[in-house]
mmCIF file of C-alpha atoms in Angstrom:
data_model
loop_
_atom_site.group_PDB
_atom_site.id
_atom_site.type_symbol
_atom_site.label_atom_id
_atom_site.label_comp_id
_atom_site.label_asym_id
_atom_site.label_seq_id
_atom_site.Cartn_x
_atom_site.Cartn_y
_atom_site.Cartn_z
ATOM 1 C CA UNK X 509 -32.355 3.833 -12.375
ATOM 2 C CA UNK X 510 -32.776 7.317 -9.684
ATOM 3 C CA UNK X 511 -31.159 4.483 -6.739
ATOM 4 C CA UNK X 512 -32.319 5.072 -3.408
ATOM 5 C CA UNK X 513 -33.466 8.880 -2.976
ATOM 6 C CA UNK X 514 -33.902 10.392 0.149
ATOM 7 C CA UNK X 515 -35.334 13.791 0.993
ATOM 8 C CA UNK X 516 -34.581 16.394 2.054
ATOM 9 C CA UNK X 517 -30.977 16.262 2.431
ATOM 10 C CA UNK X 518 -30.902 18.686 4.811
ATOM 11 C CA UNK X 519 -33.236 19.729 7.608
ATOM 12 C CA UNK X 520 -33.200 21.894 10.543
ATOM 13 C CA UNK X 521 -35.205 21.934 13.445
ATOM 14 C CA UNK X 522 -35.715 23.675 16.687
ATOM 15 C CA UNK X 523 -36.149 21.804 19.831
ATOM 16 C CA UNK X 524 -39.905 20.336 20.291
ATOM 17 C CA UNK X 525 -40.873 20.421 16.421
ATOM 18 C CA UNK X 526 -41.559 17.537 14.317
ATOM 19 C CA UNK X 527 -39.359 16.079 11.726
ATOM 20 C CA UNK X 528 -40.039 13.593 8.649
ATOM 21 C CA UNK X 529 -37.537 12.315 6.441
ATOM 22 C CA UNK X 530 -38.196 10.078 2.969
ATOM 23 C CA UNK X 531 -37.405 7.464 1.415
ATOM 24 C CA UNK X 532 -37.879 6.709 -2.035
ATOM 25 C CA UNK X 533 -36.123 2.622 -2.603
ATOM 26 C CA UNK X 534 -34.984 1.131 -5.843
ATOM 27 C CA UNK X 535 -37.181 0.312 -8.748
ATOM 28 C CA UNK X 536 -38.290 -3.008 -8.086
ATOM 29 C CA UNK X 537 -36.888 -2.844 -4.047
ATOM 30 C CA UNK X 538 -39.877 -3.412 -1.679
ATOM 31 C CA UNK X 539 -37.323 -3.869 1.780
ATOM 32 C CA UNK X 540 -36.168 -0.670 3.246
ATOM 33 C CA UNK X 541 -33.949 0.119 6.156
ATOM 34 C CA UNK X 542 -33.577 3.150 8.176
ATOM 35 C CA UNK X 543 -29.724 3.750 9.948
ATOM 36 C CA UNK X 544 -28.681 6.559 11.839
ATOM 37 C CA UNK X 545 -25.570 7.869 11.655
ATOM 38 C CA UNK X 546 -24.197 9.894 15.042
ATOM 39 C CA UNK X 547 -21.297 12.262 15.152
ATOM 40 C CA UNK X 548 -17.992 9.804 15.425
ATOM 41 C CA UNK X 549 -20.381 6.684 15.370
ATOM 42 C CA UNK X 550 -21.110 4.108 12.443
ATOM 43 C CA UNK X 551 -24.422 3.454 11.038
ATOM 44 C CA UNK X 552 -26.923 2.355 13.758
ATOM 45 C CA UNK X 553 -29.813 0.168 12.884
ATOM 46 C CA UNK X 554 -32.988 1.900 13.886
ATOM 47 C CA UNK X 555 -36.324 0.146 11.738
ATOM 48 C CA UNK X 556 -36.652 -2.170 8.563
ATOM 49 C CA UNK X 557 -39.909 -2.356 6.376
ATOM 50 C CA UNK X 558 -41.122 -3.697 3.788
ATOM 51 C CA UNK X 559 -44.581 -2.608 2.202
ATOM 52 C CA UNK X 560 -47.343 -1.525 4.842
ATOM 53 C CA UNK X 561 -45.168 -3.735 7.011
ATOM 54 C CA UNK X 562 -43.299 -2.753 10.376
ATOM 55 C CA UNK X 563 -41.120 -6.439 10.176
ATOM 56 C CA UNK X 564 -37.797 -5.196 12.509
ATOM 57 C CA UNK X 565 -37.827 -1.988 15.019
ATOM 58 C CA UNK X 566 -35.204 -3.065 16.962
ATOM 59 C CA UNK X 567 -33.326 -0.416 16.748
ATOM 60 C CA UNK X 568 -35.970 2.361 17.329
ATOM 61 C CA UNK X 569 -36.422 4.390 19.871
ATOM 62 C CA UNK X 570 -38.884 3.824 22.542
ATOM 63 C CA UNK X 571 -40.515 7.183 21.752
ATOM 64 C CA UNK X 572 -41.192 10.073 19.721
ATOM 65 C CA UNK X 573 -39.524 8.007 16.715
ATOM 66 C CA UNK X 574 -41.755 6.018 14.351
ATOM 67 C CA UNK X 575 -41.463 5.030 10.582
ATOM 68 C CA UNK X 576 -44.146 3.906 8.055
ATOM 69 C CA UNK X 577 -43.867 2.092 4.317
ATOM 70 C CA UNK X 578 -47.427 3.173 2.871
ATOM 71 C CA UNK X 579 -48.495 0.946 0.005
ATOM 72 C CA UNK X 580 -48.084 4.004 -2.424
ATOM 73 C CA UNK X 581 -45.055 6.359 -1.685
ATOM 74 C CA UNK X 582 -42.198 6.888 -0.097
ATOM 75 C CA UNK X 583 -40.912 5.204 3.426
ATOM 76 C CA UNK X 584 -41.071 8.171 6.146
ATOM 77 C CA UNK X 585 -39.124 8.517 8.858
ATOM 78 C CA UNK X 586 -41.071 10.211 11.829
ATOM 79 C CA UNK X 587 -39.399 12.051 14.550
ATOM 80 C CA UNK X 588 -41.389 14.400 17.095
ATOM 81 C CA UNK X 589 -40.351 16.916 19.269
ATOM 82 C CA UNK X 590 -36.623 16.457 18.409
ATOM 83 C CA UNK X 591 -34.114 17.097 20.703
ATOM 84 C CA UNK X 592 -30.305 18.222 20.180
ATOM 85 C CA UNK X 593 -29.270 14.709 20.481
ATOM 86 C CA UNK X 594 -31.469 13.505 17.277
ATOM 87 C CA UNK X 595 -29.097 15.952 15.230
ATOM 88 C CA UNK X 596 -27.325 13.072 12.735
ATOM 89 C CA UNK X 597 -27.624 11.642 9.545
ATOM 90 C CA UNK X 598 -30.306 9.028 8.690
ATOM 91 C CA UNK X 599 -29.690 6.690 5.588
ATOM 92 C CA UNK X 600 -32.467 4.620 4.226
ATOM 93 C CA UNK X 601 -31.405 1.511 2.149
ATOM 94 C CA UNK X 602 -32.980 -0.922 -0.201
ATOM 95 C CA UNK X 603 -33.113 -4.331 -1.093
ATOM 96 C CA UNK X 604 -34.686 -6.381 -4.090
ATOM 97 C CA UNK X 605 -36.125 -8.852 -1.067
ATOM 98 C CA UNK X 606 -34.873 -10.063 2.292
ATOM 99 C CA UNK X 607 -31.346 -10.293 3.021
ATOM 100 C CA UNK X 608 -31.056 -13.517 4.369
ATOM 101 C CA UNK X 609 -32.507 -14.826 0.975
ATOM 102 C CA UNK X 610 -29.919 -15.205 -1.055
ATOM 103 C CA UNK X 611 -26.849 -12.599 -2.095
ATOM 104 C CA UNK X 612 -28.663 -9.579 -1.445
ATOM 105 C CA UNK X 613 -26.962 -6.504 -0.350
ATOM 106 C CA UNK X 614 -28.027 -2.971 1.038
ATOM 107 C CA UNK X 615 -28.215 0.196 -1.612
ATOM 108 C CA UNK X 616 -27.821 2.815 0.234
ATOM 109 C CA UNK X 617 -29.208 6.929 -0.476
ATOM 110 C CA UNK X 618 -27.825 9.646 0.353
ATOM 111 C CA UNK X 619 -28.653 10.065 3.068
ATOM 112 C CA UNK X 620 -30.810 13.210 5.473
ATOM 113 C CA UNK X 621 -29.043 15.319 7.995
ATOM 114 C CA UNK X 622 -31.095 16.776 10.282
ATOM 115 C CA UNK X 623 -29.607 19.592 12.534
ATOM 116 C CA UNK X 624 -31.590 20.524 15.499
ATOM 117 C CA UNK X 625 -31.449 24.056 17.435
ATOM 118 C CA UNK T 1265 -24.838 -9.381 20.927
ATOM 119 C CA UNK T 1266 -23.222 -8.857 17.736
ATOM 120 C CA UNK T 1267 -20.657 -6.688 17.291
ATOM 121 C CA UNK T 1268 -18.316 -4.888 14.619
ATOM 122 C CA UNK T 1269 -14.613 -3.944 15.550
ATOM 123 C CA UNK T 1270 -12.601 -0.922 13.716
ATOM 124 C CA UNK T 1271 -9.747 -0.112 15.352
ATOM 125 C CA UNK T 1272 -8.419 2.496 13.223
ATOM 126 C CA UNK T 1273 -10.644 5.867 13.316
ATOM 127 C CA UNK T 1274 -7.970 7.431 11.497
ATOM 128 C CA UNK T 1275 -5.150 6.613 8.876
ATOM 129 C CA UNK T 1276 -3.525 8.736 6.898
ATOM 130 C CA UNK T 1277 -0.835 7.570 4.206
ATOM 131 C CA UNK T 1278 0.905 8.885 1.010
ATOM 132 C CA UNK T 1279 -0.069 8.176 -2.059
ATOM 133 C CA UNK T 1280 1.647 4.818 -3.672
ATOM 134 C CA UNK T 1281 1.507 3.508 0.207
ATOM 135 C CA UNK T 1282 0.116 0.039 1.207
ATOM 136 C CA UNK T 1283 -3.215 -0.149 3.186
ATOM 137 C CA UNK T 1284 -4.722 -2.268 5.445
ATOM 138 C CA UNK T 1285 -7.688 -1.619 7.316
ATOM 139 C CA UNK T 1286 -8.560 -3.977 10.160
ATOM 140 C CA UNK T 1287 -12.006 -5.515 10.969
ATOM 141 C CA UNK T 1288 -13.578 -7.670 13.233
ATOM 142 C CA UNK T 1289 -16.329 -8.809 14.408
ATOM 143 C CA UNK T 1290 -18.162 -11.191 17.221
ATOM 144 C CA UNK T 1291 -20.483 -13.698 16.237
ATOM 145 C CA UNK T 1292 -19.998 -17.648 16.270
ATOM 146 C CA UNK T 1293 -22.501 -18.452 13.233
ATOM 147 C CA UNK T 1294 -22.274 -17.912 9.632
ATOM 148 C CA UNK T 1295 -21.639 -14.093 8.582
ATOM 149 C CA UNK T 1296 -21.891 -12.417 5.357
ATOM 150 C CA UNK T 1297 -19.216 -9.643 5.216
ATOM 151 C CA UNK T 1298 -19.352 -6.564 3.680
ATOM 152 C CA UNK T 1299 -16.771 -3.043 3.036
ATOM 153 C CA UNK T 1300 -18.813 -0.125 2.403
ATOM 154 C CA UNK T 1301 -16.704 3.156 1.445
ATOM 155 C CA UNK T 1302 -18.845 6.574 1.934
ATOM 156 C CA UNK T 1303 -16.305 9.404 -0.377
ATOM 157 C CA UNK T 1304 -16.738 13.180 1.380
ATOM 158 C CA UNK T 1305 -20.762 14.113 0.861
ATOM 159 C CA UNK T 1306 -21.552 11.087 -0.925
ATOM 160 C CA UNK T 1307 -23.670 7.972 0.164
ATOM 161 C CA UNK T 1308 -22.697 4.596 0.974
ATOM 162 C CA UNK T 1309 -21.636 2.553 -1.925
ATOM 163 C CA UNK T 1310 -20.603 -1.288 -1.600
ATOM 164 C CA UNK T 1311 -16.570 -2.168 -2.045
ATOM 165 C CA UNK T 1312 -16.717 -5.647 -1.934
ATOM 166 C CA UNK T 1313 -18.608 -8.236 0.007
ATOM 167 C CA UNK T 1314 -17.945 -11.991 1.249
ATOM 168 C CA UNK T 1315 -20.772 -14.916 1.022
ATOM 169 C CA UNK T 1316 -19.197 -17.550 0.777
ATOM 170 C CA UNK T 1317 -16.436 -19.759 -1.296
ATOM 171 C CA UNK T 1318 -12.479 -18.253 -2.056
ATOM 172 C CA UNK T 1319 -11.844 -16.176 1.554
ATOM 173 C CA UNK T 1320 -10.128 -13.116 -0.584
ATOM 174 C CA UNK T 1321 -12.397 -11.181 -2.032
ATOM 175 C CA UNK T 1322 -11.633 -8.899 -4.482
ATOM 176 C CA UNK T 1323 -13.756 -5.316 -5.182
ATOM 177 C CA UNK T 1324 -13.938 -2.290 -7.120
ATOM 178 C CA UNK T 1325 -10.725 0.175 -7.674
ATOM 179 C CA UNK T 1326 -8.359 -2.447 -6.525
ATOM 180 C CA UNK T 1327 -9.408 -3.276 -3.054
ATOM 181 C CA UNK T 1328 -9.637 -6.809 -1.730
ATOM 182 C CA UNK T 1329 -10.517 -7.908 1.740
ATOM 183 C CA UNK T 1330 -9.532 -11.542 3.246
ATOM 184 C CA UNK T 1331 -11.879 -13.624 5.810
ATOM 185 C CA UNK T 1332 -10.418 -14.996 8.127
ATOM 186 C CA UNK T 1333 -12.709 -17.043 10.279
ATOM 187 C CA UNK T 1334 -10.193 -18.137 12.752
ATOM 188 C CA UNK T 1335 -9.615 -14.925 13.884
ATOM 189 C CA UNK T 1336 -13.341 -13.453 13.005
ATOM 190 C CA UNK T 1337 -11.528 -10.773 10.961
ATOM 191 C CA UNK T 1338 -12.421 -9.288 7.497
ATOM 192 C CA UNK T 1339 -9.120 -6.779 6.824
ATOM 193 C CA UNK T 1340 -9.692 -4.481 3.698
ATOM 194 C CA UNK T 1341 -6.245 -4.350 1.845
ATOM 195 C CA UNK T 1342 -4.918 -1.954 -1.115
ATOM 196 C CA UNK T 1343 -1.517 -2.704 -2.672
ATOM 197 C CA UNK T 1344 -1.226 1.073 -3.566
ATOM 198 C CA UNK T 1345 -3.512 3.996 -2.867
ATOM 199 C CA UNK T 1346 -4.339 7.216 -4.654
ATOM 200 C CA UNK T 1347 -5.578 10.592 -3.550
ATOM 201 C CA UNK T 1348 -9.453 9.768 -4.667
ATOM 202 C CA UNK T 1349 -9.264 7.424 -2.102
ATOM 203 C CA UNK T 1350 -9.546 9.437 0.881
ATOM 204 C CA UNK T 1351 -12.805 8.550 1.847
ATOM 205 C CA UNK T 1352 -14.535 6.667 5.145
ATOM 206 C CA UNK T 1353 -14.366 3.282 4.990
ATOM 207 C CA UNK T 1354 -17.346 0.752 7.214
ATOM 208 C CA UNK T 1355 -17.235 -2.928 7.863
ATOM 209 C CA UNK T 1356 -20.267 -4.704 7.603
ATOM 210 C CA UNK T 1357 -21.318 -7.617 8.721
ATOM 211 C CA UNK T 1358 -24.904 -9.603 8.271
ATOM 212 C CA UNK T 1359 -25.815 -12.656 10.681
ATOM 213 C CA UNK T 1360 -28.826 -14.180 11.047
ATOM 214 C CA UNK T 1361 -31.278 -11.486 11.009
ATOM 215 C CA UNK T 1362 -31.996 -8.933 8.535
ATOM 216 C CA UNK T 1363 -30.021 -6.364 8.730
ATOM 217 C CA UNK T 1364 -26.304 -4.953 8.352
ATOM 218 C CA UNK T 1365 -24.178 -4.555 11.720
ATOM 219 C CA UNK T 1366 -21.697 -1.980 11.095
ATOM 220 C CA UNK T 1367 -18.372 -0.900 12.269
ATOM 221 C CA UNK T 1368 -17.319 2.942 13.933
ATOM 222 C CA UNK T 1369 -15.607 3.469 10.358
ATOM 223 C CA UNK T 1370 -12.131 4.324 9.375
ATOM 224 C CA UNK T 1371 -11.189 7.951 7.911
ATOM 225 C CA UNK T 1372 -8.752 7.243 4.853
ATOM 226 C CA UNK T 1373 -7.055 10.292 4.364
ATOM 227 C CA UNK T 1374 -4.402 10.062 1.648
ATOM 228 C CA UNK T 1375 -1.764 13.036 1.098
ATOM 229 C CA UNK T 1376 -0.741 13.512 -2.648
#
C-alpha cells in the first residue's frame, strides 16, 4: 500500500503563473482533504472531497484557488496566478469514508511545497 | 469557532528527560482528539488518538496523551525521550464536522 502520494513535492513559481498540485489517496480511500501549511502556522483546512464531489470548501480561498476529485485520477489542487503569500506546504489526506462515521482518522502524504518568486 | 491551543512553539530537552507537551482546545461538544508528529522532511503520521472510553491514551514509541475534559486539554506525555524524537509535534482535534482542527505545533528538539 503506496499511502497517500502527492506530487510534485516541490514546485516553484513566479508571480502570476498557475500552479496544480496532486493527490493520489489510499487504496480503497474515496475522502480527501487539502491543508495548507504556512511558515510558523499549523495545518489550515482549505477543501474536502470526496469523488466528483466538492462536500466542504470552507477553508478555500475566495479566489484564484479551486480543487477537483475527477471520477478517475488524482485530487488536484488548483492555484492561479500565485502570489508570494501562496508559498507553503499543502498536504492532502485520506480517509476510508467520512470522519464523523465511526473511528476514522486522516492519512496524511507528504506533502507539496510550492515556492513562489 | 473552534480552536486548537499549543503553547509551546519550542522545547528543547536532553535525552532521558521527561516531556510534556500541552494542548487545548475550545469547543463545548464531543471531540475526538488526535497527536500527529511530522519527523524533519517527512509527512504527518498519527501518534495516538482519543474517541472515547479510558482518558489516557497510549501511542506508538512510548507516548501517551491524557483528556482531560474539565480543563478541555489533551497533554502529550513521554516518560523519557531519545534523540529520534526531535520532530514537530500537532494537536488535533475533530468536532462535529468533517475535518481535523489543528494546533500551531510544537518543535521537539532533543540534544543527545
Amino acid at each position: 500500500n503506496a499511502g497517500v502520494m502527492q506530487n510534485p513535492r516541490h514546485l516553484v513559481r513566479r508571480r502570476g503563473q498557475e500552479a496544480r498540485l496532486r493527490c493520489s489517496p489510499m487504496k480503497g480511500h474515496s475522502h480527501v482533504y487539502w491543508y495548507r501549511q504556512l511558515p510558523e502556522e499549523g495545518l489550515k483546512f482549505m477543501v474536502y472531497l470526496q469523488k466528483e464531489n466538492i462536500i466542504d470548501e470552507s477553508g478555500m480561498p475566495k479566489e484564484r484557488f479551486s480543487a477537483e476529485f475527477p471520477k478517475e485520477g488524482p485530487s488536484i489542487l488548483r492555484i492561479q496566478q500565485v502570489v508570494r503569500g501562496d508559498s507553503a506546504a499543502y498536504f492532502c489526506a485520506s480517509s476510508p469514508t467520512t470522519l464523523s462515521s465511526g473511528a476514522n482518522v486522516l492519512t496524511f502524504g507528504a506533502g507539496s511545497r510550492l515556492t513562489v518568486l | 469557532a473552534q480552536s486548537v491551543s499549543q503553547h509551546n512553539h519550542h522545547v528543547i530537552l536532553s535525552e532521558a528527560a521527561s516531556l510534556e507537551l500541552g494542548c487545548n482546545y475550545s469547543y463545548g461538544g464531543t471531540v475526538n482528539l488526535f497527536w500527529y508528529v511530522q519527523y524533519p522532511g517527512q509527512h504527518l503520521q498519527l501518534l495516538l488518538k482519543y474517541f472515547s472510553g479510558d482518558p489516557l491514551v497510549k501511542g506508538i514509541k512510548g507516548f501517551e496523551a491524557e483528556f482531560i475534559k474539565s480543563k478541555f486539554s489533551f497533554n502529550l506525555r513521554k516518560p523519557s525521550v531519545q534523540w529520534s524524537d526531535t520532530a514537530e509535534y500537532f494537536c488535533a482535534v475533530r468536532t462535529g464536522a468533517n475535518n481535523l482542527f489543528f494546533g500551531t505545533g510544537t518543535r521537539l528538539t532533543v540534544i543527545p
